[in-house]
Amino acid sequence: MTPTRRRFIKIAAVQSAALAAASQASVFGTAHSKALHPWRGIVLGAEASIQLNCDSEKRAKRVLKTCVSEIQRLETIFSLYDERSSLSQLNKEKRLKQAPAELLELLRFAQEFGAQSQGIFDVTIQPVIQAYREHFARHDSGLPANLSQALKSVDYRKIRITADTIEIPATVSITLNGVAQGYITDKIAALLREEGFGHTLIDLGEKRALDSHPSGRNWQLGLANGFGIHDVAELNNQALSSSGGYGTTFDKSGQHHHLIDPRNGLSANHHASVHVLASDATLADALSTALATCSREEAKQLEAKFPAATVFRS
């Protein structure tokens, strides 16, 4: 989830047309009386938006302001690029006492999912990603000379969590760029639910729909793969996450990118894109990252562990 990690998922033209139609009337009946109040911004480097269904502009502004404050608070925990963030402090000091509850929760999830995926999803991949960045800052091709050494640091099982303290070995660094946006999306969804909101679409790098569109139909989202829209997903109280190697490339050819197999240190090019529809954005985020990284045969085995999820790929 680097700054351009998931910008390639755009709401399809079909959604824009449907939104315009829904403002007049819905195929399910009279359009909902509430208005969709939009917010747009940047979350962990990615374009973000919220379409809040509310009958009061004043209340909508107040609630959206609360959402933005919460997003900013969570960014100070998970940002890989903010030196003051909790994650950056952990990577620097290798030990974080009185760690935020959200970081503890997400790292526990990451370890559990790492085990479920048999190491295909591994948040300790950061030393390898950094090796690629440094290599291609100086060269146009090839592999990092220190790739084998960086790979030795990769193992999610090396993260130690005891009570409110997190510890990692000196050579280990963590990135939550494959799951943090989904987690933040779920937190904002929970906040809005507690405030009584529904029929709302949240897009914080990953998407989550609270109920259907106000018109009564499903939210319709286009799925892109770098060549254009290849499919449309319909959401109703579900989350959608997408992963594609071309989202952040290290070289001009695009063969070397951020979706790296933690087992061999090589960028995975099995799919142009993978999209996962699931009950929550945290799972969808991690699962799309893992499925985009592994082979099609391995993907079938991993998908079988999450039968409630729907996968689109190209």
XYZ file of C-alpha atoms in Angstrom:
314
model
C 0.000 0.000 0.000
C 2.616 2.436 -1.062
C 1.412 5.909 -2.160
C 0.017 4.589 -5.480
C -0.797 1.129 -4.201
C -4.466 1.017 -5.090
C -5.295 4.163 -7.011
C -6.065 2.009 -10.055
C -9.436 0.981 -8.612
C -11.820 3.647 -9.811
C -15.564 3.832 -9.614
C -16.684 2.757 -13.070
C -18.598 4.945 -15.468
C -21.571 2.674 -14.899
C -21.709 3.867 -11.289
C -21.694 7.525 -12.270
C -24.556 6.951 -14.665
C -26.492 5.016 -12.063
C -25.913 7.736 -9.482
C -27.353 10.319 -11.827
C -30.359 8.140 -12.519
C -30.874 7.456 -8.838
C -31.158 11.169 -8.115
C -34.397 11.124 -10.118
C -35.839 7.720 -9.294
C -34.747 4.167 -8.558
C -35.706 0.945 -10.281
C -36.709 -0.158 -6.804
C -39.012 2.810 -6.250
C -38.746 6.420 -5.152
C -35.200 7.628 -4.529
C -34.099 7.919 -0.913
C -34.780 11.378 0.541
C -31.325 11.783 2.082
C -28.441 13.238 0.098
C -24.975 11.808 -0.422
C -22.463 14.204 1.103
C -18.991 13.647 -0.382
C -15.578 13.972 1.237
C -12.307 13.528 -0.657
C -8.766 13.357 0.640
C -5.610 11.253 0.912
C -5.183 8.316 3.291
C -1.747 6.698 3.662
C -0.790 8.226 0.321
C -3.821 6.951 -1.606
C -6.806 8.861 -2.950
C -9.771 8.479 -0.609
C -13.419 9.432 -0.406
C -16.581 8.964 1.628
C -20.110 9.292 0.264
C -22.109 9.853 3.441
C -25.864 9.401 3.316
C -27.326 12.084 5.585
C -30.419 14.302 5.569
C -28.618 17.209 7.250
C -25.667 19.020 5.693
C -24.665 20.380 9.092
C -24.612 16.925 10.669
C -22.831 15.459 7.649
C -20.023 18.030 7.953
C -19.686 17.318 11.676
C -19.519 13.558 11.220
C -17.134 13.758 8.264
C -14.860 15.983 10.345
C -14.895 13.319 13.060
C -14.010 10.679 10.453
C -11.082 12.734 9.178
C -9.756 13.209 12.716
C -9.932 9.463 13.319
C -8.232 8.713 10.005
C -5.414 11.094 10.905
C -5.031 9.477 14.319
C -4.782 6.026 12.750
C -2.258 7.282 10.198
C 0.009 8.343 13.077
C 0.032 4.673 14.076
C 0.409 2.881 10.731
C 2.251 5.224 8.379
C 5.508 3.810 7.070
C 6.654 7.204 5.847
C 5.976 9.326 8.925
C 9.020 9.077 11.181
C 6.824 9.929 14.176
C 4.354 7.074 13.634
C 4.180 4.135 15.999
C 5.199 1.755 13.217
C 8.216 3.869 12.290
C 9.266 4.002 15.933
C 9.001 0.217 16.168
C 11.087 -0.255 13.020
C 13.711 2.161 14.344
C 13.923 1.130 17.995
C 12.934 -2.555 17.488
C 10.915 -2.397 20.691
C 7.725 -0.479 21.353
C 6.307 -0.332 24.857
C 2.718 0.748 25.486
C 1.960 0.159 21.829
C -1.392 1.472 20.581
C -4.195 -1.072 20.817
C -4.803 -0.774 17.071
C -1.207 -1.702 16.225
C -1.330 -4.682 18.557
C -4.613 -5.815 17.029
C -3.490 -5.487 13.431
C -0.137 -7.185 14.003
C -1.898 -10.101 15.673
C -4.179 -10.331 12.644
C -1.164 -10.146 10.327
C 0.543 -13.016 12.126
C -2.620 -15.111 12.052
C -3.148 -14.450 8.362
C 0.528 -15.094 7.696
C 0.040 -18.567 9.146
C -3.188 -19.132 7.193
C -1.439 -18.182 3.960
C 1.626 -20.280 4.822
C 3.874 -17.245 4.685
C 2.650 -15.855 1.365
C 1.437 -12.806 3.284
C 4.262 -11.494 5.445
C 4.427 -7.993 6.932
C 8.179 -8.312 7.568
C 8.862 -8.020 3.806
C 10.000 -4.395 4.226
C 13.788 -5.083 4.107
C 13.322 -6.704 0.688
C 11.198 -3.831 -0.609
C 13.813 -1.381 0.631
C 16.548 -3.384 -1.108
C 14.658 -3.048 -4.404
C 14.134 0.688 -3.919
C 17.818 1.282 -3.252
C 18.901 -0.946 -6.147
C 16.702 0.717 -8.759
C 17.644 4.163 -7.524
C 21.089 3.371 -8.957
C 20.433 0.768 -11.677
C 17.964 0.210 -14.516
C 17.819 -3.584 -14.334
C 18.943 -6.646 -12.401
C 18.265 -7.687 -8.828
C 19.537 -6.193 -5.565
C 22.956 -7.574 -4.634
C 21.811 -7.893 -1.029
C 18.521 -9.650 -1.856
C 19.505 -12.962 -0.236
C 20.631 -11.189 2.916
C 17.409 -9.151 3.090
C 15.333 -12.308 2.677
C 16.874 -13.772 5.822
C 15.078 -11.076 7.842
C 11.646 -11.968 6.491
C 9.528 -14.057 8.859
C 6.312 -12.820 10.470
C 6.904 -15.287 13.304
C 9.831 -13.144 14.476
C 7.406 -10.488 15.747
C 6.966 -10.850 19.508
C 3.866 -9.414 21.138
C 3.511 -9.532 24.924
C 0.765 -7.544 26.638
C 1.274 -4.007 25.283
C 4.849 -4.442 24.027
C 6.049 -5.347 20.525
C 9.587 -6.515 19.785
C 11.372 -7.393 16.548
C 14.967 -8.510 15.844
C 17.526 -5.924 14.786
C 17.370 -6.880 11.088
C 13.555 -6.999 10.849
C 11.344 -4.169 9.586
C 7.577 -4.195 9.192
C 5.303 -2.734 6.550
C 1.540 -2.770 6.975
C 0.977 -1.410 3.474
C -0.822 -4.614 2.506
C -3.480 -4.378 5.198
C -3.581 -1.019 7.021
C -5.878 0.737 4.560
C -8.399 -2.054 4.943
C -8.147 -1.851 8.719
C -8.657 1.932 8.721
C -11.627 1.483 6.389
C -13.223 -0.935 8.866
C -12.620 1.442 11.773
C -14.353 4.300 9.951
C -17.187 1.963 8.996
C -17.639 1.040 12.667
C -17.593 4.711 13.659
C -20.322 5.530 11.146
C -22.409 2.547 12.211
C -22.230 3.716 15.808
C -23.486 7.110 14.644
C -26.434 5.385 12.973
C -25.388 5.819 9.350
C -26.091 3.433 6.487
C -26.369 3.481 2.696
C -22.884 5.002 2.629
C -19.761 4.184 0.602
C -16.300 4.428 2.171
C -13.188 4.369 -0.020
C -9.968 4.789 1.960
C -7.753 2.887 -0.452
C -10.077 -0.067 0.115
C -13.832 0.186 -0.256
C -16.629 -0.716 2.102
C -20.343 -0.252 1.564
C -22.648 0.232 4.523
C -25.849 -1.296 3.148
C -27.036 -0.631 -0.395
C -26.977 2.620 -2.342
C -29.633 5.075 -1.065
C -31.716 4.312 -4.177
C -32.025 0.676 -3.136
C -29.692 -0.833 -5.709
C -26.246 -2.204 -4.986
C -23.168 0.000 -5.180
C -21.505 -0.727 -8.525
C -17.709 -0.453 -8.656
C -15.500 -0.894 -11.684
C -12.517 -3.241 -11.469
C -9.388 -2.113 -13.315
C -6.177 -3.919 -14.195
C -3.984 -1.233 -15.747
C -5.530 -1.720 -19.177
C -9.016 -0.528 -18.283
C -12.181 -1.696 -16.546
C -12.485 -5.465 -16.934
C -15.440 -6.196 -14.645
C -17.933 -4.650 -12.244
C -18.468 -5.666 -8.616
C -21.700 -4.999 -6.744
C -21.500 -4.216 -3.033
C -24.171 -4.324 -0.381
C -22.778 -4.268 3.148
C -19.473 -5.682 1.878
C -15.858 -4.632 1.338
C -13.747 -4.634 -1.812
C -9.964 -4.645 -2.086
C -7.740 -4.810 -5.158
C -4.075 -5.539 -5.778
C -1.984 -5.206 -8.923
C 1.751 -5.154 -9.443
C 1.680 -2.135 -11.713
C 0.364 -0.006 -8.826
C 3.955 0.635 -7.695
C 6.794 -0.422 -9.983
C 10.520 -0.183 -9.342
C 11.736 -0.364 -12.958
C 10.573 0.890 -16.350
C 9.589 -2.585 -17.547
C 7.139 -3.016 -14.673
C 8.406 -6.534 -14.018
C 9.824 -5.518 -10.655
C 7.167 -4.135 -8.320
C 5.956 -4.079 -4.724
C 4.035 -7.378 -4.791
C 6.968 -9.547 -3.762
C 6.836 -13.214 -2.856
C 8.322 -13.375 0.689
C 9.623 -16.874 0.004
C 11.966 -15.997 -2.869
C 12.148 -12.195 -2.894
C 10.887 -11.889 -6.474
C 8.022 -9.751 -7.756
C 5.021 -11.924 -8.613
C 3.571 -11.585 -12.121
C 0.937 -14.315 -12.073
C -1.978 -11.884 -12.456
C -2.595 -8.408 -13.848
C -4.920 -7.712 -10.922
C -6.794 -9.464 -8.136
C -9.945 -8.125 -6.474
C -11.545 -9.578 -3.349
C -15.087 -9.032 -2.113
C -15.432 -9.920 1.580
C -17.365 -9.087 4.727
C -14.704 -6.676 6.016
C -11.963 -4.604 4.421
C -9.115 -5.880 6.615
C -9.578 -9.437 5.365
C -10.226 -8.311 1.795
C -7.028 -6.230 1.850
C -4.789 -9.001 3.156
C -6.378 -11.638 0.933
C -6.061 -9.599 -2.265
C -2.389 -8.953 -1.446
C -1.698 -12.634 -0.854
C -3.644 -13.866 -3.891
C -1.856 -11.388 -6.153
C 1.462 -12.735 -4.903
C 0.992 -16.488 -5.214
C 0.549 -18.833 -8.166
C -2.906 -19.788 -9.428
C -2.673 -23.239 -7.837
C -1.680 -21.777 -4.474
C -4.431 -19.193 -4.862
C -7.053 -21.941 -5.158
C -5.881 -23.470 -1.887
C -5.923 -20.123 -0.093
C -9.339 -19.155 -1.473
C -10.748 -22.451 -0.175
C -10.009 -21.240 3.373
C -12.289 -18.231 2.852
C -15.341 -19.596 1.016
C -17.451 -16.525 1.809
C -15.089 -14.282 -0.173
C -15.548 -13.635 -3.902
C -12.444 -13.243 -6.070
C -12.140 -11.484 -9.433
C -8.862 -11.664 -11.331
C -7.453 -10.709 -14.675
